[in-house]
Coordinates of C-alpha atoms and ligand atoms in Angstrom, one line a residue:
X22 CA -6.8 -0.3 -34.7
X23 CA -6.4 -2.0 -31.2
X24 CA -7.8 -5.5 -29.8
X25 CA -9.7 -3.6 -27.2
X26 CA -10.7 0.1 -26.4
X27 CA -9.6 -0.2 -22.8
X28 CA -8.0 -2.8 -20.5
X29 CA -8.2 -2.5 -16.3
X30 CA -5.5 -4.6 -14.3
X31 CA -7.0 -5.5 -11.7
X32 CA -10.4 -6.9 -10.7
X33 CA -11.5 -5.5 -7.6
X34 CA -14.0 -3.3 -6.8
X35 CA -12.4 -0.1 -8.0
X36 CA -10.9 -2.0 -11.1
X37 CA -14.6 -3.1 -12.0
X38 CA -16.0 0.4 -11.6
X39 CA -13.3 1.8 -13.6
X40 CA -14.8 -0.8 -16.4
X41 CA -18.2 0.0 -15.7
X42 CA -18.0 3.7 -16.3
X43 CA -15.7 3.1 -19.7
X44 CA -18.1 0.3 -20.8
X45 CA -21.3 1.9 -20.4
X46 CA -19.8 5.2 -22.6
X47 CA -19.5 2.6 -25.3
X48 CA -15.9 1.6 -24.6
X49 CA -15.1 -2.4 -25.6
X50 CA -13.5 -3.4 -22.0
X51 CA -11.1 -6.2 -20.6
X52 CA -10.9 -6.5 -17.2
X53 CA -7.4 -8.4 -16.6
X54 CA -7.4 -10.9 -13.0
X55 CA -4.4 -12.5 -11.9
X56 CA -6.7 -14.4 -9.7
X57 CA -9.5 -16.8 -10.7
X58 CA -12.3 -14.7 -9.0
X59 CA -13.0 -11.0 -8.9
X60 CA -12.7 -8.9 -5.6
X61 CA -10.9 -11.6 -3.8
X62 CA -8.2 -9.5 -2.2
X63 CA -8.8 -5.9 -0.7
X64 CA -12.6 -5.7 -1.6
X65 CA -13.9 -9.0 0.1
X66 CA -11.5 -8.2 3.0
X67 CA -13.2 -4.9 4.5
X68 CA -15.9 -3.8 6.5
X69 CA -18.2 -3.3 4.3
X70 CA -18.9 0.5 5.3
X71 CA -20.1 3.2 3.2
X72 CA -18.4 6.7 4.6
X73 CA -19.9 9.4 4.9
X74 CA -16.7 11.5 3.6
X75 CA -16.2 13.7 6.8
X76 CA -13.0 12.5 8.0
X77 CA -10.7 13.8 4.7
X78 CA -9.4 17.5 4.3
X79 CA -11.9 19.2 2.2
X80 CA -10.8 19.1 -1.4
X81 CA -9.2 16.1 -1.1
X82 CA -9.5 13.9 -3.5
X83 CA -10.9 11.0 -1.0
X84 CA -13.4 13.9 0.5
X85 CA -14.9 14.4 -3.1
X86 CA -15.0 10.7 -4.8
X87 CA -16.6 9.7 -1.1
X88 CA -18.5 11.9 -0.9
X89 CA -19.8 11.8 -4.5
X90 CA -19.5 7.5 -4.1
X91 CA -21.2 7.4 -1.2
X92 CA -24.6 8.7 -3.1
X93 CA -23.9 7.2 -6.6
X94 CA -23.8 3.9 -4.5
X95 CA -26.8 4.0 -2.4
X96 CA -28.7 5.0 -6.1
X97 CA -26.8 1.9 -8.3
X98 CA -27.6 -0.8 -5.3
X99 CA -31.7 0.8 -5.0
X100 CA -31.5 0.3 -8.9
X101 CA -30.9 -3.4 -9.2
X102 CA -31.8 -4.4 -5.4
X103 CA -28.3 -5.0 -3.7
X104 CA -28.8 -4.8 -0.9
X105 CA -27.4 -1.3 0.9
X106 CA -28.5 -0.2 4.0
X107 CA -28.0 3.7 5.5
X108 CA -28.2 2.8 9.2
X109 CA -26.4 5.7 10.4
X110 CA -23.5 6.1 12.5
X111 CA -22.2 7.9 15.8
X112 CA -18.7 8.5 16.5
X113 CA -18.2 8.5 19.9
X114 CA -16.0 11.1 22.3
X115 CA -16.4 8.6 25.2
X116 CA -14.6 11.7 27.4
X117 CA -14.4 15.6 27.6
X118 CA -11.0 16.0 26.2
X119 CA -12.4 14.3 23.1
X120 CA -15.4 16.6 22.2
X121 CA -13.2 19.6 20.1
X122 CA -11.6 17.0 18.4
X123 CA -15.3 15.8 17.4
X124 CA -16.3 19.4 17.0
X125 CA -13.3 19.1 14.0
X126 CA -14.7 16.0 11.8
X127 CA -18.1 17.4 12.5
X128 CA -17.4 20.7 10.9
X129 CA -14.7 19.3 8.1
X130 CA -18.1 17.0 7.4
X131 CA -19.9 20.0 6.2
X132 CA -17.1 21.7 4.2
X133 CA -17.2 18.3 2.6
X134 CA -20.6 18.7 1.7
X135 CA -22.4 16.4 4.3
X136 CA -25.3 18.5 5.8
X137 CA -26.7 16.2 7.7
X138 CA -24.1 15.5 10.2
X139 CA -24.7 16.7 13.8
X140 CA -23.0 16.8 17.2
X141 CA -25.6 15.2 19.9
X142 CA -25.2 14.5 23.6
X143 CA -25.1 11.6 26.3
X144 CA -29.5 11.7 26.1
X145 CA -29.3 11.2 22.3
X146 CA -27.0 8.6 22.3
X147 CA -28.4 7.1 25.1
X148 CA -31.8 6.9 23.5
X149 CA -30.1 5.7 20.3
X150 CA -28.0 3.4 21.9
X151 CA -28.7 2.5 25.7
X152 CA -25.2 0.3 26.1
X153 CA -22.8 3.2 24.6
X154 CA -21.4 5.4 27.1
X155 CA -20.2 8.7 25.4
X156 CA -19.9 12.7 26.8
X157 CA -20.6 13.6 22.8
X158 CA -21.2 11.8 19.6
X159 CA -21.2 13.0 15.7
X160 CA -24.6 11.8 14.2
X161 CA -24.2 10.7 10.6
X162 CA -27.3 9.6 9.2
X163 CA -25.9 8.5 5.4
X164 CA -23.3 6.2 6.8
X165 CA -24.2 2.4 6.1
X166 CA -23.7 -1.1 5.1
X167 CA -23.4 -2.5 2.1
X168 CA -22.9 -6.1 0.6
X169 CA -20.0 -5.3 -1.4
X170 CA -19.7 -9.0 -3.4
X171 CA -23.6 -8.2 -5.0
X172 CA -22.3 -4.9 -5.6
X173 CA -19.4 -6.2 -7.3
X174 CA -21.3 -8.6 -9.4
X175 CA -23.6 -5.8 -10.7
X176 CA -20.6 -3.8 -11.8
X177 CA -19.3 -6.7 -13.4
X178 CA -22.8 -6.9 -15.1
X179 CA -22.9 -3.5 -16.4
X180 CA -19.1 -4.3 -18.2
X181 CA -20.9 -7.8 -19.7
X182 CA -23.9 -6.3 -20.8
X183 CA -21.7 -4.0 -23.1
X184 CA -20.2 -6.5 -24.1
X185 CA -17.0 -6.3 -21.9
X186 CA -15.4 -9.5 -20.4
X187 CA -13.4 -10.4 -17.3
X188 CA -10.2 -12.3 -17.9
X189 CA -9.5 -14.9 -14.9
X190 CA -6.4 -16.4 -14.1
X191 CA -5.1 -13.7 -16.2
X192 CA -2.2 -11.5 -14.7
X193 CA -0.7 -8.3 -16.3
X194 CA 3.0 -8.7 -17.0
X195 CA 3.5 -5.7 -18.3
X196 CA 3.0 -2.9 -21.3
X197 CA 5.0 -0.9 -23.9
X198 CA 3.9 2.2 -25.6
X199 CA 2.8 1.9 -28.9
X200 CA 1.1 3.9 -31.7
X201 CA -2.2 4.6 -30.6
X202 CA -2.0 2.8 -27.5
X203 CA -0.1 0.2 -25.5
X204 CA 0.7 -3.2 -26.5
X205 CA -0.2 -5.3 -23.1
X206 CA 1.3 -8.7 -21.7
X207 CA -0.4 -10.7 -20.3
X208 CA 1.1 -14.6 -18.3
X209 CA -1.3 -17.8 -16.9
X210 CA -2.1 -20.6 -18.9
X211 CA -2.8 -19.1 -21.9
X212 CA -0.1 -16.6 -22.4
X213 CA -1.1 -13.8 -24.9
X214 CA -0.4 -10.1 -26.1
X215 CA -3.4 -7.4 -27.0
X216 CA -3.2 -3.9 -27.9
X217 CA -5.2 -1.4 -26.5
X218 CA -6.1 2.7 -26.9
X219 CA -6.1 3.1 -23.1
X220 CA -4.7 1.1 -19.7
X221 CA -5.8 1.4 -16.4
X222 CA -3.8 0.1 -13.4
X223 CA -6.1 -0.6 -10.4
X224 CA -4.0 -3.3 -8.9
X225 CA -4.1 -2.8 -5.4
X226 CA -1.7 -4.1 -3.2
X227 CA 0.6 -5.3 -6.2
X228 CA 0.2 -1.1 -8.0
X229 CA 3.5 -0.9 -7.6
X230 CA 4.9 -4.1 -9.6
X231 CA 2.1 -3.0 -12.2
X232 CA 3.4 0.5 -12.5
X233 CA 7.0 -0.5 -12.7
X234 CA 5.8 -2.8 -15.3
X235 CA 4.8 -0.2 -17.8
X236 CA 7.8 0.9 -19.9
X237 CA 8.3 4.5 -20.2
X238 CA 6.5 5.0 -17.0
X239 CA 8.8 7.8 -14.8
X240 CA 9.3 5.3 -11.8
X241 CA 10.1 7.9 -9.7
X242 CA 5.9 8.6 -10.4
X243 CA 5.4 5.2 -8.8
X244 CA 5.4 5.0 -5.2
X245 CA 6.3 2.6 -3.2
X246 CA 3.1 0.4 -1.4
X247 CA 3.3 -0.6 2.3
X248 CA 1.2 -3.2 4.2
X249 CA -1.2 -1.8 6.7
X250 CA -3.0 -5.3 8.1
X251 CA -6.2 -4.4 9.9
X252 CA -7.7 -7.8 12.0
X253 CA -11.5 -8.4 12.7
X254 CA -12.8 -10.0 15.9
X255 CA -16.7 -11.1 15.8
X256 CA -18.7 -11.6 18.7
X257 CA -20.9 -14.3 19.5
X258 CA -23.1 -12.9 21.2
X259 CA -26.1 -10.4 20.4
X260 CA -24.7 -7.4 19.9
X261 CA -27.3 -4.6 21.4
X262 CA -26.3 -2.1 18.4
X263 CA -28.6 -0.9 15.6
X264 CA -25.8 1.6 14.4
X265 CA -22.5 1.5 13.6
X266 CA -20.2 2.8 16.5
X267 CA -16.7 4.3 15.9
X268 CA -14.3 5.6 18.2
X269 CA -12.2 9.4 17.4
X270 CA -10.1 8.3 14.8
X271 CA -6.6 7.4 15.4
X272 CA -3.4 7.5 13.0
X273 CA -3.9 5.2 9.8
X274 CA -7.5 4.2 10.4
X275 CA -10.7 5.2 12.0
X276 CA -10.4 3.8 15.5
X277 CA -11.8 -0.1 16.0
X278 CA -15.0 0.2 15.7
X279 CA -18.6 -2.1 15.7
X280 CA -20.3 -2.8 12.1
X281 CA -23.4 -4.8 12.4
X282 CA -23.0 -6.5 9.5
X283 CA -25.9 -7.8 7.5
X284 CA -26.7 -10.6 8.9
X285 CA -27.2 -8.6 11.9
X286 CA -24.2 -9.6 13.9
X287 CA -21.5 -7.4 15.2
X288 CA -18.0 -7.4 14.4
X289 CA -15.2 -5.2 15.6
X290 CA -12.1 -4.0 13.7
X291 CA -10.2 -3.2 12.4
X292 CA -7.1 -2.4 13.8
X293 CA -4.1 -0.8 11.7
X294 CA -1.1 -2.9 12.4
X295 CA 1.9 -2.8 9.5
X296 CA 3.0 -5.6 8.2
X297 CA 5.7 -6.7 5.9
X298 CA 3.8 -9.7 4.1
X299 CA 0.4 -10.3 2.5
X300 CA -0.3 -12.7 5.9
X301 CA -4.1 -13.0 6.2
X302 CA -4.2 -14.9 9.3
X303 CA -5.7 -12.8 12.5
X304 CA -3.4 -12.1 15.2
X305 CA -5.1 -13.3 18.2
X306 CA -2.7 -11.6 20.6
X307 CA -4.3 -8.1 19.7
X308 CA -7.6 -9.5 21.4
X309 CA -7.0 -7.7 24.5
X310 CA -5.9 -4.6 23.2
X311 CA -9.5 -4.5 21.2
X312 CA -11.5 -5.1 24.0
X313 CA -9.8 -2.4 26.2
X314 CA -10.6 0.2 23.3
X315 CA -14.2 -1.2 22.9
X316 CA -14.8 -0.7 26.7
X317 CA -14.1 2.8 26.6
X318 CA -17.6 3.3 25.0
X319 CA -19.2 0.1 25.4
X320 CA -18.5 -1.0 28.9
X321 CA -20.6 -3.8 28.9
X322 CA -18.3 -5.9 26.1
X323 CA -17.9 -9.7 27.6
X324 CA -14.5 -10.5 25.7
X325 CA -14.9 -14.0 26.1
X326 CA -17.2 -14.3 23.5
X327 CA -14.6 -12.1 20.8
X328 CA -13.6 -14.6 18.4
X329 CA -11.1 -14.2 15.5
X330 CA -12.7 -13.4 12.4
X331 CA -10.8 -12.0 9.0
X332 CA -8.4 -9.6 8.3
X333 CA -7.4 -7.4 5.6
X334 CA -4.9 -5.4 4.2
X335 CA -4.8 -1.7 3.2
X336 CA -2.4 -0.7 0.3
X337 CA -0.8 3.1 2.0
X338 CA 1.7 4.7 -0.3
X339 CA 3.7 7.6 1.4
X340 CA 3.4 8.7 5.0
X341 CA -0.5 6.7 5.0
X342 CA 0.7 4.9 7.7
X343 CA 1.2 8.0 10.5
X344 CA -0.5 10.6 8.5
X345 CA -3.1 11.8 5.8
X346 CA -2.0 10.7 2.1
X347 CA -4.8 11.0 -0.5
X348 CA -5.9 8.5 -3.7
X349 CA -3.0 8.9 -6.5
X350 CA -4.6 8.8 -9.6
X351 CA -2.3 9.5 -12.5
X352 CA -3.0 10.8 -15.9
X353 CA -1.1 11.9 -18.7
X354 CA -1.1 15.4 -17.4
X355 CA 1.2 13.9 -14.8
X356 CA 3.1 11.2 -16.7
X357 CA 3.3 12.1 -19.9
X358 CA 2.0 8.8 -21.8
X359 CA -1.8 9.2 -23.3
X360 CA -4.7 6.9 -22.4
X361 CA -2.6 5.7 -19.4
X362 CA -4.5 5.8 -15.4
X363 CA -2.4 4.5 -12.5
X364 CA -4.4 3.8 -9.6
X365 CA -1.8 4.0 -6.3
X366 CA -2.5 3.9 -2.5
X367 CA -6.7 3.1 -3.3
X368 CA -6.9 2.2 0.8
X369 CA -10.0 3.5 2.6
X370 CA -12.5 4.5 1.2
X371 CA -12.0 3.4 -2.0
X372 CA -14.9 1.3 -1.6
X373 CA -17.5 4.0 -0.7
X374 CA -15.5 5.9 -3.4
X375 CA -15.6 3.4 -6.1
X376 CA -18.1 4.6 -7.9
X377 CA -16.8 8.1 -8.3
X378 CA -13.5 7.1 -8.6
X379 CA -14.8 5.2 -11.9
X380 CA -16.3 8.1 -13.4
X381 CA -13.3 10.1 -12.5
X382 CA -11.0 8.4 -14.6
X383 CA -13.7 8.0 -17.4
X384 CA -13.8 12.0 -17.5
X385 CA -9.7 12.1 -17.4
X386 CA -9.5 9.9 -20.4
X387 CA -12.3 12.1 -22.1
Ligands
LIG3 C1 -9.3 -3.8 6.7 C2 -9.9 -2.9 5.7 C3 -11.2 -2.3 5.9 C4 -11.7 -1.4 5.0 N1 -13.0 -0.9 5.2 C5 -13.5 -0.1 4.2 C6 -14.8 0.3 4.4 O1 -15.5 -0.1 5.3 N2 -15.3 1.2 3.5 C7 -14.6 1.6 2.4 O2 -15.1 2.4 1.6 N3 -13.4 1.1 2.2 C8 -12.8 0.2 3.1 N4 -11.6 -0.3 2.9 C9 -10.9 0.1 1.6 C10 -11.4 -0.8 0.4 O3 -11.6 -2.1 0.8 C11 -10.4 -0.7 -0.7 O4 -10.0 0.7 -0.9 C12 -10.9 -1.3 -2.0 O5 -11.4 -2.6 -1.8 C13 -9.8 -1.3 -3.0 O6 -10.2 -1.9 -4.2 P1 -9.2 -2.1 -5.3 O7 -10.0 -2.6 -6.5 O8 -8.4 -0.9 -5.5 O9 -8.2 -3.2 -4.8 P2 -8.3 -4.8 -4.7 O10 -9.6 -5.3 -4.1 O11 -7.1 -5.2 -4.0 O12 -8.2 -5.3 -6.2 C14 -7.0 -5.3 -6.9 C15 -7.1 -6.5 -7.8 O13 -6.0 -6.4 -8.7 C16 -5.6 -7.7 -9.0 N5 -4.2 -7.6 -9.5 C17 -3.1 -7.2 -8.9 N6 -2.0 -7.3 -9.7 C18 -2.5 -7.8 -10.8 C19 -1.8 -8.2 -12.0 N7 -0.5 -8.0 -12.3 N8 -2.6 -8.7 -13.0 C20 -3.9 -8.9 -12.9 N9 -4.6 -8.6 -11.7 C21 -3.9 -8.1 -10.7 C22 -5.7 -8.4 -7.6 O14 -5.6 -9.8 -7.7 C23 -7.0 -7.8 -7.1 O15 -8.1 -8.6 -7.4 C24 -11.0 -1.1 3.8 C25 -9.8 -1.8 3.6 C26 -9.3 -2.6 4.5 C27 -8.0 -3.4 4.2

């Protein structure tokens, strides 16, 4: 008999979804936090975006759990009123040479099971949006906002109301394999050790320590995790967009692109710049590169009023940095220890996908 049924490292938004879907199949949960809130690294540092799933190679794991997120999100938030809003999206080929690479995501978008995704021209999108110059844009109607901290707290209450808890100020130290389970350390003020049937690592930027931390664990299973900073600009002024606008996408990231975020302003970002620190300050000197890219397909930008906003920082294991690496998730089929999920390289869009990516590893645990 173990202390717990399950216990997630890691409160973020993936960790707390993992909880959600063991808790509500009737699993006891701990949620373990090295920090004294939830969601204060990764999943308060984004842009807020739920994808539509049409930029990953069809079968990939980040094409279905979007995919399958995206819609299991839109019905969770219309459930308990969080606000999440599907204002649609264009992704802009601002000239010729750029509309057969469009033609690509547009078609990948419907092997990935997004129908409603369509290739318009400069009348559309000029009718959509008058400022955005463009020779072709991908219309994706699901794509949207959401206000991620709400949607954190509701997970969070789904774990509670099954009587789950969140541990604060609570970091993993490590785990040994036991009978029936793992015997779990855990450090802060109040030092203790639990045993549980099943542990998930959904630590983020710091998977790596947490996998090396679990005894018995192959590290050669346990990839390295690099620092991909992405910076935020907002602008002061009204933005004239009622969409989100993206650029073609561009190695690491999706191109810096315009979110009106809920409160109706615009920001731009982010950019995908590697780094070799967890430094969240925004570096300014980048200002001028953003507007040049913004001005390929909104001419009208006045980059005086660009200010510096927020950054985050994406966790890429492998090549992520230069080339496509999907969502390692890790179950005894590939290491060998039972009731053990390492979450590595959850970068974008492990929001959008954090729903599915919960109900993922409940069914891998089944
Ligand atoms: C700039 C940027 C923009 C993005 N935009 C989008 C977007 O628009 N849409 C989208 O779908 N995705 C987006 N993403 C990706 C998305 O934000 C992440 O995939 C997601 O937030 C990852 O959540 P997580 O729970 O895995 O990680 P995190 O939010 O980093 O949570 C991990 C948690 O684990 C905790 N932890 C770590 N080690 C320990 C330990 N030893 N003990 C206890 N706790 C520990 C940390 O403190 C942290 O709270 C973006 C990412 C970035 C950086």
């Amino acid at each position: 008999m173990t202390d717990t049924d399950v216990i997630v490292v890691g409160a973020g938004v993936v960790g707390l979804a993992v909880g959600r879907a063991l808790a509500s199949r009737g699993q006891s949960v701990i949620v373990l936090e090295k920090n004294s809130r939830f969601g204060e690294e990764t999943s308060s540092r984004n842009s807020e975006v739920i994808h539509a799933g049409m930029y990953y190679p069809t079968e990939s794991l980040k094409a279905r759990l979007c995919v399958a997120g995206k819609h299991a999100m839109y019905a969770f938030c219309a459930e308990r009123g969080i606000s999440a809003r599907a204002l649609g999206k264009l992704i802009v080929a601002p000239s010729a040479s750029d509309v057969a690479a469009l033609q690509v995501i547009h078609d990948r978008g419907h092997a990935n099971d997004i129908p409603d995704l369509e290739i318009i021209g400069p009348d559309r999108i000029k009718q959509m949006e008058p400022e955005i110059v463009a020779q072709a844009a991908i219309w994706s109607p699901s794509s949207g906002i959401v206000d991620s901290h709400s949607y954190m707290l509701a997970l969070l209450g789904v774990i509670e109301d099954h009587g789950g808890a969140l541990a604060r100020n609570a970091p993993f130290l490590g785990a040994t394999p036991i009978a029936g389970g793992f015997e779990v350390r855990v450090g802060g003020e109040e030092p203790m050790t639990l045993t549980t049937r099943q542990l998930i690592l959904s630590a983020g930027l710091w998977s790596t320590q947490a996998g090396r931390a679990v005894e018995g664990l192959d590290p050669a299973l346990v990839p390295e995790t690099k620092f991909a900073k992405g910076n935020y600009f907002t602008y002061g002024g009204k933005a004239p967009f009622t969409h989100l606008i993206y650029p073609m996408p561009s190695a690491g990231g999706l191109g810096i692109h315009v979110t009106p975020d809920m409160s109706g302003h615009a920001r731009f970002g982010p950019d995908v710049q590697p780094v070799d620190t967890l430094d969240y300050r925004v570096d300014e000197s980048r200002k001028a590169m953003f507007a040049e890219s913004i001005r390929a397909y909104w001419p009208g930008l006045d980059e005086s009023l660009m200010q510096a906003d927020y950054t985050g920082i994406r966790p890429k294991v492998g090549n992520a940095l230069t080339q496509f690496e999907d969502f390692r998730i890790l179950d005894q089929s590939s290491h060998g220890l039972e009731g053990l999920v390492c979450l590595f390289g959850i970068d974008s869009p492990g929001l959008t996908s954090s729903f599915a990516i919960g109900e993922e590893v409940a069914s891998r645990l089944a």
